[in-house]
Tab-separated table of N, CA and C in Angstrom:
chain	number	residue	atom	x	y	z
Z	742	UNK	N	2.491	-17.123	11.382
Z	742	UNK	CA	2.768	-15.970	10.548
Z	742	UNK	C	1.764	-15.929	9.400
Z	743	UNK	N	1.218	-14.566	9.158
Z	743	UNK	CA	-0.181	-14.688	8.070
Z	743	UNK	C	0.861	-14.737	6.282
Z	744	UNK	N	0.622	-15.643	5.523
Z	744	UNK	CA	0.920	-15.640	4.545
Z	744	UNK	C	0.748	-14.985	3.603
Z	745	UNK	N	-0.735	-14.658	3.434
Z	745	UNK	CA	-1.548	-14.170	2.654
Z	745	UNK	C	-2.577	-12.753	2.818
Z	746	UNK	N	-2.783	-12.020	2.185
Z	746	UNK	CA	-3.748	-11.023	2.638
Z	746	UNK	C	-5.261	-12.096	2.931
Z	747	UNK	N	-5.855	-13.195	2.497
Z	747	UNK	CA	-6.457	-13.414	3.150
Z	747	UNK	C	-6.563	-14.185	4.393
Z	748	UNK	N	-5.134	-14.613	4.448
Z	748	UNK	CA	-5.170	-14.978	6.165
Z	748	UNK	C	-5.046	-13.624	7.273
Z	749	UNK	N	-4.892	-12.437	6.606
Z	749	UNK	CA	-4.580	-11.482	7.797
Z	749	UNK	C	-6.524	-11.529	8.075
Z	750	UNK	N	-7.206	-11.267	6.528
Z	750	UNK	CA	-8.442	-11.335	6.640
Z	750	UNK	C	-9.221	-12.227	8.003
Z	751	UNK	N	-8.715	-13.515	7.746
Z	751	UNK	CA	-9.616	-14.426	8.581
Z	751	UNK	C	-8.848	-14.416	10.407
Z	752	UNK	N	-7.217	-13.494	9.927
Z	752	UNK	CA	-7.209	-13.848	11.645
Z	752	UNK	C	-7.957	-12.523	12.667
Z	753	UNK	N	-7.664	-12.910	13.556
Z	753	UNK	CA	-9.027	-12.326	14.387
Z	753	UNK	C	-8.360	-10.729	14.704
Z	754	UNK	N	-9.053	-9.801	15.003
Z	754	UNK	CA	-8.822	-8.593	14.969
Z	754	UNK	C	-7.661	-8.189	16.127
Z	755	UNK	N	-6.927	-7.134	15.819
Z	755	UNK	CA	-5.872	-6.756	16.687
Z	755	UNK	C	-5.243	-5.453	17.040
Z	756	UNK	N	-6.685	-4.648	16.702
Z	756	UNK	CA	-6.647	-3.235	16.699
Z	756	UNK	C	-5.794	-2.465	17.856
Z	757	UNK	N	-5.011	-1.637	17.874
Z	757	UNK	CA	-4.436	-1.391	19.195
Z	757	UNK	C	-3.466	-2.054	19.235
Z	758	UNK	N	-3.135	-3.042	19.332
Z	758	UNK	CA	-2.010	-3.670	19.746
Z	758	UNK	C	-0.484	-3.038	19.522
Z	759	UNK	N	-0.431	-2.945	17.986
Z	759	UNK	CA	0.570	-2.508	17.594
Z	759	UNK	C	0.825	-0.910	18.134
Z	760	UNK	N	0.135	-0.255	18.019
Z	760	UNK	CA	0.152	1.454	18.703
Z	760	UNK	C	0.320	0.748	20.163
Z	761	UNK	N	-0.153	0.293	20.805
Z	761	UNK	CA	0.204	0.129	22.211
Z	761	UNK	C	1.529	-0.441	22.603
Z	762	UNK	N	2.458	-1.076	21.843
Z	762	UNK	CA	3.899	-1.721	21.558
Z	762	UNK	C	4.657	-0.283	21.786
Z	763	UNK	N	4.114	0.588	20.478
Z	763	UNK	CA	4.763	1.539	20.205
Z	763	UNK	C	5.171	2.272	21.232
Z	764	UNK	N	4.172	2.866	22.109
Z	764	UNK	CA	3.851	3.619	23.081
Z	764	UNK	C	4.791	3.135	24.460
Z	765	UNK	N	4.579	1.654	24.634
Z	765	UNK	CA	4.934	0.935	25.499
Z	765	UNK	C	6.786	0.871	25.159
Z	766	UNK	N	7.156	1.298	24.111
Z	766	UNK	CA	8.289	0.121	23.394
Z	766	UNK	C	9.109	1.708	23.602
Z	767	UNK	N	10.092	2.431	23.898
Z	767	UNK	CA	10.847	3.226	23.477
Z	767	UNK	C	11.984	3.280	22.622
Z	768	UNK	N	12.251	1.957	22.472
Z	768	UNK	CA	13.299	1.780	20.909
Z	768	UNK	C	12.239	1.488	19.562
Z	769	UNK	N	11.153	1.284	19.880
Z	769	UNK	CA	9.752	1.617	19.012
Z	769	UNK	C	9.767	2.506	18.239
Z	770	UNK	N	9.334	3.910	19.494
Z	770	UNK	CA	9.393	5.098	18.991
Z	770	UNK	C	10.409	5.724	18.671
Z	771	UNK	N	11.963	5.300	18.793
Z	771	UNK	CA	13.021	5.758	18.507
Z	771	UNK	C	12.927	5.009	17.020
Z	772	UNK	N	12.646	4.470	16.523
Z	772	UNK	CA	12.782	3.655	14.988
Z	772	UNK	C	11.746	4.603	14.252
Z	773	UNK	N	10.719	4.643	14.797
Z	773	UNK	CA	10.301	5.288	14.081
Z	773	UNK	C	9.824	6.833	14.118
Z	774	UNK	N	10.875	7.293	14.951
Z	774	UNK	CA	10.429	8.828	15.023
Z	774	UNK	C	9.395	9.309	16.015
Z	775	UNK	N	8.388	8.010	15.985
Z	775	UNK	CA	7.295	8.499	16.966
Z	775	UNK	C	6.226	8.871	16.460
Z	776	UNK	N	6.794	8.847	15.104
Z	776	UNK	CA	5.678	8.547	14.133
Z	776	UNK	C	4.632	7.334	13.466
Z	777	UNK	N	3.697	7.704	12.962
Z	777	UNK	CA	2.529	6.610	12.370
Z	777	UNK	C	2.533	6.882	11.331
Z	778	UNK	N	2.740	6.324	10.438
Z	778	UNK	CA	2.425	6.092	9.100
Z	778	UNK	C	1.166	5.882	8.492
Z	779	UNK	N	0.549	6.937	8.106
Z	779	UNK	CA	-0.699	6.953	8.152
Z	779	UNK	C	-1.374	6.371	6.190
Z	780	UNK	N	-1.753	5.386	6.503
Z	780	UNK	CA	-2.146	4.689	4.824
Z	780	UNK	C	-3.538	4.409	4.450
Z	781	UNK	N	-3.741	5.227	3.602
Z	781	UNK	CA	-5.316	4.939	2.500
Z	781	UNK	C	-5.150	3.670	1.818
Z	782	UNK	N	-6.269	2.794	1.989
Z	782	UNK	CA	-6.332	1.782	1.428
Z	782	UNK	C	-7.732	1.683	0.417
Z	783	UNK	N	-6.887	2.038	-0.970
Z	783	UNK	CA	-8.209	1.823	-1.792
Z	783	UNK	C	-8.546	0.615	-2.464
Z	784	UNK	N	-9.230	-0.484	-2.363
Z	784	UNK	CA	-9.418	-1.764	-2.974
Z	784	UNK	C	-11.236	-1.563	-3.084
Z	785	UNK	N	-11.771	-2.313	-4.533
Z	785	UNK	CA	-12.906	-2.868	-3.860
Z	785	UNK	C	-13.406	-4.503	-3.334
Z	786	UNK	N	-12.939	-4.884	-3.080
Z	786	UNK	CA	-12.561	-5.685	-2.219
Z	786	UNK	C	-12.743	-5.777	-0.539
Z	787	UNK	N	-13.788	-6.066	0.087
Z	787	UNK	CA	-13.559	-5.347	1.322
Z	787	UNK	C	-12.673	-6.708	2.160
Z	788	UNK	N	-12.499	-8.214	1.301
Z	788	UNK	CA	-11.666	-8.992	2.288
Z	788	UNK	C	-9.985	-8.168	2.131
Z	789	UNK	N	-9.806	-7.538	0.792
Z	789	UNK	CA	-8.435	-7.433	0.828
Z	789	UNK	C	-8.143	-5.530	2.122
Z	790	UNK	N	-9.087	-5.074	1.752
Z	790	UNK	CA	-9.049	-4.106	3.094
Z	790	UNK	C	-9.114	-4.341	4.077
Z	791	UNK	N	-9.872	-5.608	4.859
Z	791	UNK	CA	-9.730	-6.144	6.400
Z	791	UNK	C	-8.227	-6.704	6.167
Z	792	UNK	N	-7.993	-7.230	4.833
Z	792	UNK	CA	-6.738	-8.295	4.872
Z	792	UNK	C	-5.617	-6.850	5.421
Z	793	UNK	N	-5.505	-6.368	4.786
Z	793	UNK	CA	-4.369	-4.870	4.780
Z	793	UNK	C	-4.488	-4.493	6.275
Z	794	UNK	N	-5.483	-4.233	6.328
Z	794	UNK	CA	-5.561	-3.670	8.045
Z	794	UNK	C	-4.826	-4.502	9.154
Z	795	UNK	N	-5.658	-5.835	9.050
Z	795	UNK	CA	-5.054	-7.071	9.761
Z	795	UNK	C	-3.426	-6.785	9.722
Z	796	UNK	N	-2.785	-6.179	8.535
Z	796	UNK	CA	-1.382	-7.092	8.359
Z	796	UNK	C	-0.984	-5.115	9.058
Z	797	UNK	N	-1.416	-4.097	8.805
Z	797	UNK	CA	-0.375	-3.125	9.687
Z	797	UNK	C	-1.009	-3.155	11.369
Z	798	UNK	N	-1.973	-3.473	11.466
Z	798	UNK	CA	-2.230	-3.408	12.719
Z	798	UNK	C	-1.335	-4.329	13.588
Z	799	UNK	N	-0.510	-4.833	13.299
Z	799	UNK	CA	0.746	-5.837	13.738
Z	799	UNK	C	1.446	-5.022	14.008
Z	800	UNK	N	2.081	-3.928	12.446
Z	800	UNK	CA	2.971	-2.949	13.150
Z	800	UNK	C	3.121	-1.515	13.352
Z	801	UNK	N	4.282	-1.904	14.608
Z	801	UNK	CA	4.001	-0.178	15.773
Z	801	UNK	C	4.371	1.001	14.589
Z	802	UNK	N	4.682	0.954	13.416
Z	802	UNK	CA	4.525	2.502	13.280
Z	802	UNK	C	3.850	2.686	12.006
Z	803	UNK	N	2.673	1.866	12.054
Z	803	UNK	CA	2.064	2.226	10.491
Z	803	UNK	C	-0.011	1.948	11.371
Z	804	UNK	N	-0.201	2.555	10.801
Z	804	UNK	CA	-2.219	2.312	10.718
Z	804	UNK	C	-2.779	2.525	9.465
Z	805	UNK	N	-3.727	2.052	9.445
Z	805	UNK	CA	-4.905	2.135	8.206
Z	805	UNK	C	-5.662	3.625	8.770
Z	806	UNK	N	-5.548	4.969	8.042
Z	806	UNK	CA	-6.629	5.732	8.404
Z	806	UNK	C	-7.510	6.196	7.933
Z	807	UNK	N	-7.998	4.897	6.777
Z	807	UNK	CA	-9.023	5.453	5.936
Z	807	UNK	C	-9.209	4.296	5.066
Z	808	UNK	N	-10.123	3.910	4.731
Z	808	UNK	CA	-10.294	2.631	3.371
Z	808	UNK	C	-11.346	3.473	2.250
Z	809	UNK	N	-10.783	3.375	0.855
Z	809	UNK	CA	-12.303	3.359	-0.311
Z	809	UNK	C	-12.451	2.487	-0.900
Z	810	UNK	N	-13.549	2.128	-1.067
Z	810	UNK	CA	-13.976	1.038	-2.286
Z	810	UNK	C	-13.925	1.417	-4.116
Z	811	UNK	N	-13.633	2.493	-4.132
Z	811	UNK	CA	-14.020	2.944	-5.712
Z	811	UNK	C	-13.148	4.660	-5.834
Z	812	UNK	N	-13.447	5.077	-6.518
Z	812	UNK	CA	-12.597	5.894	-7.080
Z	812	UNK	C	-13.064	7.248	-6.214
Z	813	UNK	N	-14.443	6.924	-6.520
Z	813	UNK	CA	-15.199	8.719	-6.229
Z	813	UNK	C	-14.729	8.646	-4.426
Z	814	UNK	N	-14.552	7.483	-3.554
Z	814	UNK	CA	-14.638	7.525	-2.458
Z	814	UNK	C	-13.122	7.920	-2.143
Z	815	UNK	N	-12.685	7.023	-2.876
Z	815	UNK	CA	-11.101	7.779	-3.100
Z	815	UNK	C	-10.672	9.551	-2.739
Z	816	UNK	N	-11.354	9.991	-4.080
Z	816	UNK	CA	-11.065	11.416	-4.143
Z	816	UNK	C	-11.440	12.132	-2.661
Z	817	UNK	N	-12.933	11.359	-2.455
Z	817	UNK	CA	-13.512	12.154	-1.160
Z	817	UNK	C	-12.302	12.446	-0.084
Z	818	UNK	N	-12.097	10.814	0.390
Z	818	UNK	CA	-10.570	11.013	1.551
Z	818	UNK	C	-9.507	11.696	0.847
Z	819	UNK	N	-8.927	12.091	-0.307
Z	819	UNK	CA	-7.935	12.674	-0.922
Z	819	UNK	C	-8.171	14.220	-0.112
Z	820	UNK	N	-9.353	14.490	-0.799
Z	820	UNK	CA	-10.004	16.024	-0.319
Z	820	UNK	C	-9.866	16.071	1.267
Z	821	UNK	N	-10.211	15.020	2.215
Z	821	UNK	CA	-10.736	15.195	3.224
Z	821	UNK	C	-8.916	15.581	4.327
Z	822	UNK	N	-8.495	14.958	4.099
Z	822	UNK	CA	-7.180	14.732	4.485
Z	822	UNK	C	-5.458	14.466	3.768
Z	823	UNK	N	-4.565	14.405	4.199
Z	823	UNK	CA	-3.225	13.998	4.140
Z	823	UNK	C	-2.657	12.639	4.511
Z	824	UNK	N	-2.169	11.755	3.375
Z	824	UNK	CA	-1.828	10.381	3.476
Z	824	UNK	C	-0.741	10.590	3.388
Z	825	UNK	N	0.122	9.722	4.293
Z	825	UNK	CA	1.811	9.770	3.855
Z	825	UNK	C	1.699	8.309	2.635
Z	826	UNK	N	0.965	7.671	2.670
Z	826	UNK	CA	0.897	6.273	1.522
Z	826	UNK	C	-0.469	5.830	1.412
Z	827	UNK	N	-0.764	5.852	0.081
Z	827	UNK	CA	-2.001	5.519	-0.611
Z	827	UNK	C	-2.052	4.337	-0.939
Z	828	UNK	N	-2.661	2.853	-0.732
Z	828	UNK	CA	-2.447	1.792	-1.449
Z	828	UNK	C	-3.583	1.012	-2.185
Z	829	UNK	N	-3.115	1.364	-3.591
Z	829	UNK	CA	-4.328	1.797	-4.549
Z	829	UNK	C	-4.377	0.684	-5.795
Z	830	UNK	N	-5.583	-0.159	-5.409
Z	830	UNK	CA	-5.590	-1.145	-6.496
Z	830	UNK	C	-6.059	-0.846	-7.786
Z	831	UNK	N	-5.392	-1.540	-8.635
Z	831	UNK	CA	-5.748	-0.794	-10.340
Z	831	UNK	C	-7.476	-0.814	-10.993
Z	832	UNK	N	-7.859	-2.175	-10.320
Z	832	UNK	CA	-9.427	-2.451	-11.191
Z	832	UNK	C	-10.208	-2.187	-9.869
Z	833	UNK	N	-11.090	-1.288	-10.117
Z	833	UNK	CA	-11.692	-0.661	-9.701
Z	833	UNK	C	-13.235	-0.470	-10.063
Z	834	UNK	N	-14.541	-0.227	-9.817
Z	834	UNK	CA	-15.287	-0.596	-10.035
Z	834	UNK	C	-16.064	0.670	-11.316
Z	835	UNK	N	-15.367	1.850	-10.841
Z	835	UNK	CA	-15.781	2.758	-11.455
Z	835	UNK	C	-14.824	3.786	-11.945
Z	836	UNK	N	-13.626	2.800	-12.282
Z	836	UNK	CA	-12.706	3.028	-13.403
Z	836	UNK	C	-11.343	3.016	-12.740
Z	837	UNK	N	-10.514	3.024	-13.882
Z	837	UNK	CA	-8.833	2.824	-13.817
Z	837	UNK	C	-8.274	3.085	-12.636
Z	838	UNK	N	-7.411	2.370	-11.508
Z	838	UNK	CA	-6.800	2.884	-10.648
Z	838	UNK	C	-5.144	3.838	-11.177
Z	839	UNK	N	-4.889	3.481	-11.958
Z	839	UNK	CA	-3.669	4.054	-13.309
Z	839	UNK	C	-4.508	5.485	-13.653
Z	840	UNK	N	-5.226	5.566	-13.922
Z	840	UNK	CA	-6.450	7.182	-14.324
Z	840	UNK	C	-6.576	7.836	-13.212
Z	841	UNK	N	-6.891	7.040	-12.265
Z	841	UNK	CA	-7.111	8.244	-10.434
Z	841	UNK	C	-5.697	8.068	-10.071
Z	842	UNK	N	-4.687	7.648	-10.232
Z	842	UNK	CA	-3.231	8.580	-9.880
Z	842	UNK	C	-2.996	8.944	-10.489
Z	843	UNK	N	-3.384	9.887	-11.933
Z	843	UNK	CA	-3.030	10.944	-12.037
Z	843	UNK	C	-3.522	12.088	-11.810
Z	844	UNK	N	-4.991	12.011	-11.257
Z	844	UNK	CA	-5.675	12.673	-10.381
Z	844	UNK	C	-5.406	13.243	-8.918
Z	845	UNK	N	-4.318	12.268	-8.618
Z	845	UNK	CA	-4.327	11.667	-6.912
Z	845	UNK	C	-3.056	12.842	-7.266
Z	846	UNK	N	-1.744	12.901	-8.148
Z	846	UNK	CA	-1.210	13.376	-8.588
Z	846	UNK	C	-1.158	14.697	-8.831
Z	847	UNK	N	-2.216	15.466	-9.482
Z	847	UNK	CA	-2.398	16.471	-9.522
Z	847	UNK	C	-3.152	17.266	-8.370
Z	848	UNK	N	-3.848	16.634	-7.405
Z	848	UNK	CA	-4.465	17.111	-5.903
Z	848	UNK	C	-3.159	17.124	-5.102
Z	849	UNK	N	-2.659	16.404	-5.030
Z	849	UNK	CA	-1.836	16.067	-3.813
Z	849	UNK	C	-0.080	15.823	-4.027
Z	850	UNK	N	0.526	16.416	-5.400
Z	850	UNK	CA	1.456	16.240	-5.616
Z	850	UNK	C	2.934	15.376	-5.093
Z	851	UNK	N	2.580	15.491	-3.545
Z	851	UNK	CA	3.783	14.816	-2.473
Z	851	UNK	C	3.317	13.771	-2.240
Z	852	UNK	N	1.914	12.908	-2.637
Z	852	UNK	CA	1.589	12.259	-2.261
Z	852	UNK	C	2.136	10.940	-2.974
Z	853	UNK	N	2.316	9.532	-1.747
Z	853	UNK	CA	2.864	8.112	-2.129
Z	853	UNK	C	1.616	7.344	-2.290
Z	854	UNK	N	2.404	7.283	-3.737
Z	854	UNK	CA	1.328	5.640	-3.910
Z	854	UNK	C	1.830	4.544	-4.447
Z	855	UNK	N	1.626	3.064	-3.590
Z	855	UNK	CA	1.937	2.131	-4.021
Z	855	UNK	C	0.744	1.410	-4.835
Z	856	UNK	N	0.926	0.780	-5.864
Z	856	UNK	CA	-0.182	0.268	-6.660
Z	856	UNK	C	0.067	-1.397	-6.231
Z	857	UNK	N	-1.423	-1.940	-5.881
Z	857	UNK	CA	-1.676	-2.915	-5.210
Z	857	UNK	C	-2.173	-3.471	-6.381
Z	858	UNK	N	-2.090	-4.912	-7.041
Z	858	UNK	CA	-2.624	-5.343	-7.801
Z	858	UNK	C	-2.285	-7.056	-8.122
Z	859	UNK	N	-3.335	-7.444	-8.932
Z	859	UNK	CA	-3.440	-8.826	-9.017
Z	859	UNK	C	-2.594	-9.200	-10.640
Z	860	UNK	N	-2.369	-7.622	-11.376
Z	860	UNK	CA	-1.403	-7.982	-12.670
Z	860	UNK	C	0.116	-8.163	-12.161
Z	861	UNK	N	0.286	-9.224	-12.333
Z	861	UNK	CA	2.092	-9.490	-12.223
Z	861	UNK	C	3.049	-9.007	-13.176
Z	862	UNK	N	2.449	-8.550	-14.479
Z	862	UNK	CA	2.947	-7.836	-16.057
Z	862	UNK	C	3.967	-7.225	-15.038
Z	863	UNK	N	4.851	-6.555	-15.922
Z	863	UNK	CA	6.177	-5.743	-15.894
Z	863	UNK	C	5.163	-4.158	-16.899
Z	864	UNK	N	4.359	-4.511	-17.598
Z	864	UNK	CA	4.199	-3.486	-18.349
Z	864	UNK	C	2.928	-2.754	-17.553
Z	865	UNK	N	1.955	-3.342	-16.413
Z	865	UNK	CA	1.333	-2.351	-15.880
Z	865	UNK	C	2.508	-1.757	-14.775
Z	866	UNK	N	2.975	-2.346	-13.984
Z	866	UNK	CA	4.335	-1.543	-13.006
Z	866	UNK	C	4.943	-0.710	-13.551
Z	867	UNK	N	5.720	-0.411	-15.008
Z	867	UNK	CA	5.917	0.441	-15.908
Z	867	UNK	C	5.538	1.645	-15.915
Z	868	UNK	N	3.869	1.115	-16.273
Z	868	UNK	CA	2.902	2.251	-16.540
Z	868	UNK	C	2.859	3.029	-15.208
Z	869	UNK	N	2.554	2.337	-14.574
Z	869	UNK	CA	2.410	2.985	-12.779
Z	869	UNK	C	3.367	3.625	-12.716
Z	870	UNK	N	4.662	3.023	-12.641
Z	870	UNK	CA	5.830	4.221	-12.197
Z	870	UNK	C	5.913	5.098	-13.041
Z	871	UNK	N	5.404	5.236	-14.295
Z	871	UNK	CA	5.998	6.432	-15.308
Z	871	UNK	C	4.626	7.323	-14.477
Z	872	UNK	N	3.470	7.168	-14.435
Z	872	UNK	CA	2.643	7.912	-13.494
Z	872	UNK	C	2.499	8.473	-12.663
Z	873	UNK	N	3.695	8.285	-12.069
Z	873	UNK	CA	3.942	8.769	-10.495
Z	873	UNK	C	4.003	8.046	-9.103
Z	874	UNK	N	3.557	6.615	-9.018
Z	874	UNK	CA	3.443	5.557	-8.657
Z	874	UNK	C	5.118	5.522	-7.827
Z	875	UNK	N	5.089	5.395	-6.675
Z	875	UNK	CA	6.183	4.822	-6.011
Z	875	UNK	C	6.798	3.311	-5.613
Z	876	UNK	N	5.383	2.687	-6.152
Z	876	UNK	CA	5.615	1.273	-5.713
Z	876	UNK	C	4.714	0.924	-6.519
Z	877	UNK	N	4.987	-0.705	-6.330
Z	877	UNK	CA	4.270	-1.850	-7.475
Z	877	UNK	C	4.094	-3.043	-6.529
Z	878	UNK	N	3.181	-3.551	-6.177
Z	878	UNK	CA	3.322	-5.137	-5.523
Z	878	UNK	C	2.304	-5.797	-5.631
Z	879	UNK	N	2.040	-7.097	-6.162
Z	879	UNK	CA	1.125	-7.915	-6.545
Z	879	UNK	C	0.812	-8.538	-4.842
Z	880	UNK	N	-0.578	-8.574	-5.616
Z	880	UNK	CA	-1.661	-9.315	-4.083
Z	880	UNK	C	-1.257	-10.703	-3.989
Z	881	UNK	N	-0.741	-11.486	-4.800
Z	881	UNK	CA	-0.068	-12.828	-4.249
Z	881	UNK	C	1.296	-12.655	-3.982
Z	882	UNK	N	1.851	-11.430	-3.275
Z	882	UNK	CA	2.647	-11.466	-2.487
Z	882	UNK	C	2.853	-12.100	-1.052
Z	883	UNK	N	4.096	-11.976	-0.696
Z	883	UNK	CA	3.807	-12.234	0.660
Z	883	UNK	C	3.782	-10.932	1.489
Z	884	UNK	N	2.905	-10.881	2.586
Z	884	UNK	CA	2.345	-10.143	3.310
Z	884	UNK	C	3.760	-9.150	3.750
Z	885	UNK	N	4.940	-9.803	3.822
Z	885	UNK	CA	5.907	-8.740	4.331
Z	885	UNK	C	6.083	-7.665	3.237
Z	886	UNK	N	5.905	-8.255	2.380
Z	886	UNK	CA	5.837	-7.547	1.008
Z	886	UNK	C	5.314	-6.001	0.866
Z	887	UNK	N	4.182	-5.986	1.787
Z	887	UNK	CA	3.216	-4.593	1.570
Z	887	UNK	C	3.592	-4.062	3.236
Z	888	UNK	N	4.700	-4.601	3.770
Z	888	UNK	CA	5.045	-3.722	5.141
Z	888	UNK	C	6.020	-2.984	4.361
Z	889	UNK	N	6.623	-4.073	3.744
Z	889	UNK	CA	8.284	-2.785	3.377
Z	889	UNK	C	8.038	-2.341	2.232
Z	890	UNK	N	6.950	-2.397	1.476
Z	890	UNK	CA	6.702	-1.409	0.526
Z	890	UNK	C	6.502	0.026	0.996
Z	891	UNK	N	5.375	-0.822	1.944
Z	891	UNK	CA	4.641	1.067	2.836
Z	891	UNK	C	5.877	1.662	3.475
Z	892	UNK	N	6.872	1.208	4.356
Z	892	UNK	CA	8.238	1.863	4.968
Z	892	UNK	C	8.992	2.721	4.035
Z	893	UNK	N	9.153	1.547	3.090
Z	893	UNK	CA	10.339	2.257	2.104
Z	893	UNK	C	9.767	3.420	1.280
Z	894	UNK	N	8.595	3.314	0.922
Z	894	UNK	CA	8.055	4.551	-0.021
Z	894	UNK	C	7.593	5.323	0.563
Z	895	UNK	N	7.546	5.582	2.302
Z	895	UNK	CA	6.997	6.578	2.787
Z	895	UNK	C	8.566	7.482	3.615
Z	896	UNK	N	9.271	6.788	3.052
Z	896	UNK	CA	10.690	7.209	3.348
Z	896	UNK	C	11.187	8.087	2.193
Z	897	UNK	N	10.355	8.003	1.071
Z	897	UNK	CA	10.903	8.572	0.008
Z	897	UNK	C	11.201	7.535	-1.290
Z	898	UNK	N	11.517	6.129	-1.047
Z	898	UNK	CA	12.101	5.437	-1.520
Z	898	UNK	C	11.237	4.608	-2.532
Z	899	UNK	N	11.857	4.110	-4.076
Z	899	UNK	CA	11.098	3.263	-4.593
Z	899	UNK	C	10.365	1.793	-4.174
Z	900	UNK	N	9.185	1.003	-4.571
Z	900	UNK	CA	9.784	-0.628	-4.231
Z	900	UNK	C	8.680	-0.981	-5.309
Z	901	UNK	N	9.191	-2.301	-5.540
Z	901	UNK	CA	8.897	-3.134	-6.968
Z	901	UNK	C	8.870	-4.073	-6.184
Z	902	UNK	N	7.803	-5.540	-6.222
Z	902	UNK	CA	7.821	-6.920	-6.063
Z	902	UNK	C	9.080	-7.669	-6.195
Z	903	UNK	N	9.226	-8.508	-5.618
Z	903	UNK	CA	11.083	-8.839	-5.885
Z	903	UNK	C	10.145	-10.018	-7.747
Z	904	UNK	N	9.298	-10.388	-7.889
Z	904	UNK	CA	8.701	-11.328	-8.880
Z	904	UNK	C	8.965	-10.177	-9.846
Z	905	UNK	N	8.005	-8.989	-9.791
Z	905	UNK	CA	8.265	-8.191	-11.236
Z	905	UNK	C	9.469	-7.550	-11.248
Z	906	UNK	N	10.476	-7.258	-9.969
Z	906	UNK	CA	11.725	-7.107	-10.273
Z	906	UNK	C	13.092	-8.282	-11.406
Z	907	UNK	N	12.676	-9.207	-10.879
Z	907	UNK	CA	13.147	-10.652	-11.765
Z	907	UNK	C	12.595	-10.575	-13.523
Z	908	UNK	N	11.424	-10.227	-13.652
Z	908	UNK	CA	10.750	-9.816	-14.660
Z	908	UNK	C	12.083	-8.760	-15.404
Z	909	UNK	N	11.999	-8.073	-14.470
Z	909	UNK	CA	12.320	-6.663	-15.371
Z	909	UNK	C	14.291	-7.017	-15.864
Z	910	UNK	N	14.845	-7.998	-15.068
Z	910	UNK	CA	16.224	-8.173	-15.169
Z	910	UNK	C	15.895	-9.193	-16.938
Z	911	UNK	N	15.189	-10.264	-16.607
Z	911	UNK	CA	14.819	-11.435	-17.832
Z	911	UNK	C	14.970	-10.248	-19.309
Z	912	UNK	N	13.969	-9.003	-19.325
Z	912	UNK	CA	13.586	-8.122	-20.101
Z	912	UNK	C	14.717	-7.310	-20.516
Z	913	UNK	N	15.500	-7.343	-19.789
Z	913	UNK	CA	16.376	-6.599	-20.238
Z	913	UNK	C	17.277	-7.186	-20.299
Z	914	UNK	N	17.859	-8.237	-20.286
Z	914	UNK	CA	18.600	-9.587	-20.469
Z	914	UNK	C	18.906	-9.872	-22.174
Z	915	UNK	N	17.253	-9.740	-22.183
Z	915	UNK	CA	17.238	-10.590	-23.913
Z	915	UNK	C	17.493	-9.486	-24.702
């Protein structure tokens, strides 16, 4: 089982597989409608974009249909197409990933984005969700982590790291 986004990185490619389950699987396509979950992956980072790919190409109702490295490449696929989930890391090379969703926001209003990031704070997740942000999950998650983020928020639904969720109980505790 891959632990890490960089073990999805280093394991070996598995393109197809999961769409071919789907296809093959008819309680598959009954789970999921028969639908694909179609997700922008913006990092610059290109191990954590093979890593992301690696980890939905496992499953039957989600694909990667698009990766950017930076912001402007971002907007391009924004323009070019329709994402049901955007997964959009904050540091970025040519500025704020928190600044291009509210961009992402004002193009694409229906559009989901989970913010992918290496801050564990409670106060950037904050910021994100008051932004429009549907989700929050740190890259030293575990890999199941960014399946049921992408499910649940392309369902409509919030998701928070269960780590900055614990955060947020401590915070409001004291």
């Amino acid at each position: 089982m891959l632990k890490s986004l960089s073990d999805a990185a280093e394991k070996g490619n598995r393109t197809g597989e999961a769409r071919l389950r789907l296809i093959q699987n008819p309680l598959a396509r009954k789970m999921t409608g028969g639908n694909m979950i179609r997700v922008l992956v913006v990092d610059d980072h290109q191990i954590v974009r093979r890593g992301v790919r690696q980890i939905l190409d496992e499953e039957a109702d989600m694909e990667v249909g698009g990766e950017a490295s930076n912001i402007a490449e971002l907007m391009e696929r924004i323009e070019q197409a329709q994402w049901d989930v955007i997964l959009l890391d904050v540091s970025l090379p040519d500025g704020n990933g928190l600044e291009a969703l509210k961009d992402i926001k004002l193009m694409r209003p229906d559009t989901k984005v989970i913010i992918l990031s290496m801050h564990d704070e409670g106060q950037y997740a904050i910021h994100a969700l008051r932004e429009g942000a549907k989700g929050y999950i740190t890259k030293g998650g575990a890999v199941e982590e960014v399946v049921q983020a992408i499910r649940k928020v392309s369902r409509g639904l919030r998701y928070v790291s269960p780590s900055l969720a614990e955060k947020f109980f401590e915070a409001y505790e004291e």
